[in-house]
CSV table of C-alpha atoms in Angstrom, one decimal:
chain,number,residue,atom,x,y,z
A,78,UNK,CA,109.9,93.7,110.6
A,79,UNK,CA,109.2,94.2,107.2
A,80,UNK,CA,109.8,91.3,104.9
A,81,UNK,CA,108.8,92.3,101.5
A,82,UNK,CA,110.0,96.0,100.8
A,83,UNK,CA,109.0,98.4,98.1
A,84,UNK,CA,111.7,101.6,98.9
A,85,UNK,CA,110.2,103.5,96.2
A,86,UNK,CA,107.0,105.1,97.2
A,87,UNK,CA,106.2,106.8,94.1
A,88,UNK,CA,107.9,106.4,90.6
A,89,UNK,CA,106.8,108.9,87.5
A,90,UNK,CA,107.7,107.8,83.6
A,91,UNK,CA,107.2,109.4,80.4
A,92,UNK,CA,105.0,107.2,77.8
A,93,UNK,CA,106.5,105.1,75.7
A,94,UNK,CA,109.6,104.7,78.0
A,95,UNK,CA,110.1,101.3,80.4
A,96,UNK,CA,109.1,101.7,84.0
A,97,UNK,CA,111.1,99.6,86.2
A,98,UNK,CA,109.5,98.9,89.7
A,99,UNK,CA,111.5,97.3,92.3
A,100,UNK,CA,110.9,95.0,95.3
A,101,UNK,CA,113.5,93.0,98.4
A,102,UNK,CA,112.3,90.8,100.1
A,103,UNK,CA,114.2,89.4,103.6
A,104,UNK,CA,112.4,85.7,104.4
A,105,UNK,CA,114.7,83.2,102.4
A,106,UNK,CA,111.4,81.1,102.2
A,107,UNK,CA,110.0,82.9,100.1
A,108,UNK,CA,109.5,81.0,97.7
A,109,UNK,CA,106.3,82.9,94.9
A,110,UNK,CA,106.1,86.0,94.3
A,111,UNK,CA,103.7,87.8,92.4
A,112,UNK,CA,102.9,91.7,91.2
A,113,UNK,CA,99.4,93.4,92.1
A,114,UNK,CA,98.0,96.4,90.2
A,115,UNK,CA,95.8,98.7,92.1
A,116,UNK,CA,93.6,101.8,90.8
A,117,UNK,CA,92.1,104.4,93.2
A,118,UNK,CA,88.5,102.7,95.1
A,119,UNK,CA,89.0,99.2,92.9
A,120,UNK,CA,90.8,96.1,94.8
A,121,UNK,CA,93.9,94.6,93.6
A,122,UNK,CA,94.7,92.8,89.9
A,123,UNK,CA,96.7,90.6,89.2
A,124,UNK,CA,99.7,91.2,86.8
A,125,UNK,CA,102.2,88.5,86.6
A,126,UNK,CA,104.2,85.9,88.8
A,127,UNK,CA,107.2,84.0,89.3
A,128,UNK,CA,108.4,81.3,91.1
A,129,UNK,CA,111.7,81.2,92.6
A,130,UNK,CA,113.1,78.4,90.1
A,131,UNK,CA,113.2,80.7,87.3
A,132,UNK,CA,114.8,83.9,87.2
A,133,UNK,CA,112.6,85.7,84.5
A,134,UNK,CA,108.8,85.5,83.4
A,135,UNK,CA,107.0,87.6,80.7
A,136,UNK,CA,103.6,88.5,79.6
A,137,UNK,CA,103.1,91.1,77.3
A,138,UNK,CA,104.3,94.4,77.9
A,139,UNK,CA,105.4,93.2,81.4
A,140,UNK,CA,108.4,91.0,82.8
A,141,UNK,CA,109.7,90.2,86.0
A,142,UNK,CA,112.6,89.8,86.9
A,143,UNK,CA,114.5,87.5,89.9
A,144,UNK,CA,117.5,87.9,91.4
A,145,UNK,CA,117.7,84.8,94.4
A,146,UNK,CA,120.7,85.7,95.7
A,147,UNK,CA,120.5,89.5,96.2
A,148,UNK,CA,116.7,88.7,97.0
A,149,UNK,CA,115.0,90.9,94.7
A,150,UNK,CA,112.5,91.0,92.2
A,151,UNK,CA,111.9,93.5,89.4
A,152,UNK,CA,109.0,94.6,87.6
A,153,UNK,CA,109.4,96.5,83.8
A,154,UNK,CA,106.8,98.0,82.0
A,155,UNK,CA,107.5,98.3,77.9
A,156,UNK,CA,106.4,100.4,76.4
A,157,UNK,CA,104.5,102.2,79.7
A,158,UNK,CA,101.2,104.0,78.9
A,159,UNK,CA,98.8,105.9,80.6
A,160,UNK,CA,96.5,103.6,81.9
A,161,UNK,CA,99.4,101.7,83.6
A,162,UNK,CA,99.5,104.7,85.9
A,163,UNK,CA,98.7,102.8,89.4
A,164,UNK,CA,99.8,101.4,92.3
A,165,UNK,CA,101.8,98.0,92.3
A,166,UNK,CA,101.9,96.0,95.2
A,167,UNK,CA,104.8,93.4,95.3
A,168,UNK,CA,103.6,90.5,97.0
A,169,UNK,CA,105.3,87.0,98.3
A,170,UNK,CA,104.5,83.7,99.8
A,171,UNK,CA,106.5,80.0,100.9
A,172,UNK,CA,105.7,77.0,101.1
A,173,UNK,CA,105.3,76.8,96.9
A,174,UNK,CA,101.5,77.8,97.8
A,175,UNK,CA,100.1,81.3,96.8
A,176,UNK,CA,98.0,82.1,100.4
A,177,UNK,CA,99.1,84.2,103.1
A,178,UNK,CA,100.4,86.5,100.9
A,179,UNK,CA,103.1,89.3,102.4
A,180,UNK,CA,102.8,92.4,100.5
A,181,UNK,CA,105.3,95.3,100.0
A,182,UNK,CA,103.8,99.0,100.8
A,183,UNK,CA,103.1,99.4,97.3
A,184,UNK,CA,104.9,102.0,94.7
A,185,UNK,CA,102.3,104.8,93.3
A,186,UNK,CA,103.4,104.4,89.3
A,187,UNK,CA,102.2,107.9,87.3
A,188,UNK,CA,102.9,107.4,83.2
A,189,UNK,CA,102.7,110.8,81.8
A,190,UNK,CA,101.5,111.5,78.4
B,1496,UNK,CA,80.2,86.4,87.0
B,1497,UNK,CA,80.5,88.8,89.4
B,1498,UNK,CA,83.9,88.1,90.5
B,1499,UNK,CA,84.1,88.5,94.6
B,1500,UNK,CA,81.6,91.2,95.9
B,1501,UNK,CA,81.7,92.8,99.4
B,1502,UNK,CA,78.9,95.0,101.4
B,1503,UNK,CA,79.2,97.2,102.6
B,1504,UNK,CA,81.0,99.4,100.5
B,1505,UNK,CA,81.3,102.2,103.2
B,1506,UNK,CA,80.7,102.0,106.7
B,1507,UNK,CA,80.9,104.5,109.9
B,1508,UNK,CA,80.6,103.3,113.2
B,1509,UNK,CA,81.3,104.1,116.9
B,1510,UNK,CA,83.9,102.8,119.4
B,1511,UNK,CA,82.5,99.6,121.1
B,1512,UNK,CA,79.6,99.1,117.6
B,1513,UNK,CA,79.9,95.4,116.3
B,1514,UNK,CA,79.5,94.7,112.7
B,1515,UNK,CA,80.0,92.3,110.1
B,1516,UNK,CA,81.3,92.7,106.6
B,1517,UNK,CA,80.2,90.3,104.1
B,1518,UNK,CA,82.1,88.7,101.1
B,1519,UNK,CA,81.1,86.6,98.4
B,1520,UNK,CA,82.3,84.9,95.5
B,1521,UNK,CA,81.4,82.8,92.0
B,1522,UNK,CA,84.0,81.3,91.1
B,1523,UNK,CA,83.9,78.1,92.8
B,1524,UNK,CA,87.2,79.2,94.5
B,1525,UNK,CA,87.8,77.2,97.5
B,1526,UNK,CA,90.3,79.4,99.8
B,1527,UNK,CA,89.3,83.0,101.0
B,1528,UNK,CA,90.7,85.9,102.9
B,1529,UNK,CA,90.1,89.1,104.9
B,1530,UNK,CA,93.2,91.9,104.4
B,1531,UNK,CA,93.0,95.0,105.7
B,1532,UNK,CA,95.0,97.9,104.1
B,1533,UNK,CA,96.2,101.2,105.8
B,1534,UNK,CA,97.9,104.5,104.3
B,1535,UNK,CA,101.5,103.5,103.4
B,1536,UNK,CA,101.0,99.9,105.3
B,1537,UNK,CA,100.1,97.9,102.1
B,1538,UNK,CA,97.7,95.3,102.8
B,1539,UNK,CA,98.2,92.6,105.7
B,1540,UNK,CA,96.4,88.8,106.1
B,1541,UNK,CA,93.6,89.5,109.0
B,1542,UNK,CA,91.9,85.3,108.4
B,1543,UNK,CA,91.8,83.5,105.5
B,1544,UNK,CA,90.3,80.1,105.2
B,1545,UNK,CA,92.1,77.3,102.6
B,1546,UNK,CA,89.0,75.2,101.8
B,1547,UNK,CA,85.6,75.1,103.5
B,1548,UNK,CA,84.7,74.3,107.1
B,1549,UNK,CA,88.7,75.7,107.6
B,1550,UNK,CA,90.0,79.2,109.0
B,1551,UNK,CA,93.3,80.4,110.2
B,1552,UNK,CA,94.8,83.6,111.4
B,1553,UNK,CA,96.8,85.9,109.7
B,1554,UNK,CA,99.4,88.6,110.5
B,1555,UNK,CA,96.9,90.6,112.4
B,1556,UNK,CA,93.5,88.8,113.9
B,1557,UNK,CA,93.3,90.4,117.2
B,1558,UNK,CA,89.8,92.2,117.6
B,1559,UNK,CA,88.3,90.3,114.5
B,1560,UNK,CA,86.8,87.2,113.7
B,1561,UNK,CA,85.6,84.8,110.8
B,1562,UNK,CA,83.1,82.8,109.9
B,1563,UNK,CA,83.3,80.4,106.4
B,1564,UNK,CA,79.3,80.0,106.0
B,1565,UNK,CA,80.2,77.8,102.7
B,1566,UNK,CA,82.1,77.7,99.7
B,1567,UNK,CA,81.2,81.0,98.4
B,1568,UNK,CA,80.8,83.1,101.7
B,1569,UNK,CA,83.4,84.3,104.3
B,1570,UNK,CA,82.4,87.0,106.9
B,1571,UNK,CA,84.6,89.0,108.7
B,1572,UNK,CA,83.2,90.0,112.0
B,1573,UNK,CA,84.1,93.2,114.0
B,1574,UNK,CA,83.1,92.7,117.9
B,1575,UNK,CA,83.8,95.8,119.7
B,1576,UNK,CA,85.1,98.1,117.0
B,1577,UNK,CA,88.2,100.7,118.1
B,1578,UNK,CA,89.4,104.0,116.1
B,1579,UNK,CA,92.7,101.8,115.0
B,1580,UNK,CA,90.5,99.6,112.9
B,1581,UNK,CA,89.7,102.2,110.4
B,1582,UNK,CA,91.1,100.9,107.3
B,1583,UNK,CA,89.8,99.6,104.0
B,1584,UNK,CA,89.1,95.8,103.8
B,1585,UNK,CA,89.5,93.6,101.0
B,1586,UNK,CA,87.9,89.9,100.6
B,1587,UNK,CA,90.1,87.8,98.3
B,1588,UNK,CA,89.5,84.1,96.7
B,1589,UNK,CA,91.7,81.7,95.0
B,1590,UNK,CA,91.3,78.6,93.7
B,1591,UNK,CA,93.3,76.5,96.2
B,1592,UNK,CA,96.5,76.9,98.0
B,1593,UNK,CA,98.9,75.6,95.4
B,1594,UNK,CA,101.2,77.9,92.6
B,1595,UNK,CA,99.6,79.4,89.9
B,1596,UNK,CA,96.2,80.0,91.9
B,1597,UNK,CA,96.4,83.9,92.2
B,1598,UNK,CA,94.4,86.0,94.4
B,1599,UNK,CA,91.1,87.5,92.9
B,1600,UNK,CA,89.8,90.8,95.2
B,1601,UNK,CA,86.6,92.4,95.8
B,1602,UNK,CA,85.7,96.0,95.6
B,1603,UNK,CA,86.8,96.9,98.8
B,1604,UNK,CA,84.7,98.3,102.1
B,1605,UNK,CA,86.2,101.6,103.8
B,1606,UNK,CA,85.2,101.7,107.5
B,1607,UNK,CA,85.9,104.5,109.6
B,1608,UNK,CA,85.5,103.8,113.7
B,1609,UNK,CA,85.3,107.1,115.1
């Protein structure tokens, strides 16, 4: 049973335009949840996180987004560029702690130039 | 700093071949963990250890194990190795189990258990 869910497998955007990446999650305990980047042969970054008792968080270029009841998160890119071309794991955890991390399947994110 | 380092870096090995892969980190982190990631799977807990002298199992242990040597080393420890543990591994550390502490990752090793 797969509790954090990324349905999109593979998202392309043209540069300069916002990339939207999207993530359920099932487990009402969830509680953290956080957004991985991943490049080809490298192991995941960290991008940004949120924690259930807000319901947006920015950094930069990138926000995430959190809707509690319909249990999903959101991840926008603006403007996206090139090198944001990646994968990006959604990931979650309960318990307000940050181990035993679930991650989604990952969505393969291609900015064109 | 080198961040969290992991060796090896590739690895081939025959059905029923033991071996250990080794992780490392300097950032004084005190929780670890072993994930294992397969095509279209995304990556799932194998151990992780919250502080030192601790370890725990994750989503899926069976046919591994751990060992936390100290604060900066966590070993992951194949026994008898079988074709469905090719996969890439990744050794992660974090500063502590609390909110805000994020996850840093090593490199990655890819084994293949032919």
């Amino acid at each position: 049973d797969q509790q954090v869910k990324q349905n999109s497998p593979s998202l392309s955007v043209q540069e300069g335009r916002i990339s939207i990446l999207n993530c359920d999650y099932t487990n009402s305990m969830f509680d953290y949840f956080l957004w991985y980047k991943k490049y080809p042969a490298e192991g995941p970054t960290f991008l940004i996180s949120i924690s259930s008792i807000k319901d947006k968080n920015e950094d930069g270029r990138f926000t995430v987004f959190l809707n509690k009841s319909a249990k999903h998160l959101s991840l926008h890119i603006v403007p996206s560029q090139p090198g944001d071309s990646a994968v990006y794991f959604c990931a979650a955890s309960s318990g307000g702690s940050n181990y035993k991390l679930t991650f989604g399947k990952g969505t393969l994110l291609t900015v064109n130039p | 700093n080198a961040g969290v380092t992991q060796t090896p870096k590739f690895q081939v090995l025959k059905t029923g071949q033991s071996m250990t892969l080794q992780c490392a980190q300097d950032m004084n982190h005190n929780s670890m963990y072993w994930y294992r990631q397969d095509p279209g799977m995304g990556l799932r807990l194998i151990y992780y250890s919250a502080s030192e002298g601790t370890t725990d199992k994750g989503e899926v242990p069976n046919g591994y194990n751990v060992s936390r040597l100290n604060k900066r080393e966590f070993s992951l420890r194949l026994e008898s190795a079988a074709p469905s543990q090719t996969s890439v591994y990744f050794c992660a550390s974090s500063e502590g189990p609390y909110v805000g502490g994020e996850q840093y990752f090593g490199p990655g090793t890819r084994l293949t258990v032919t």
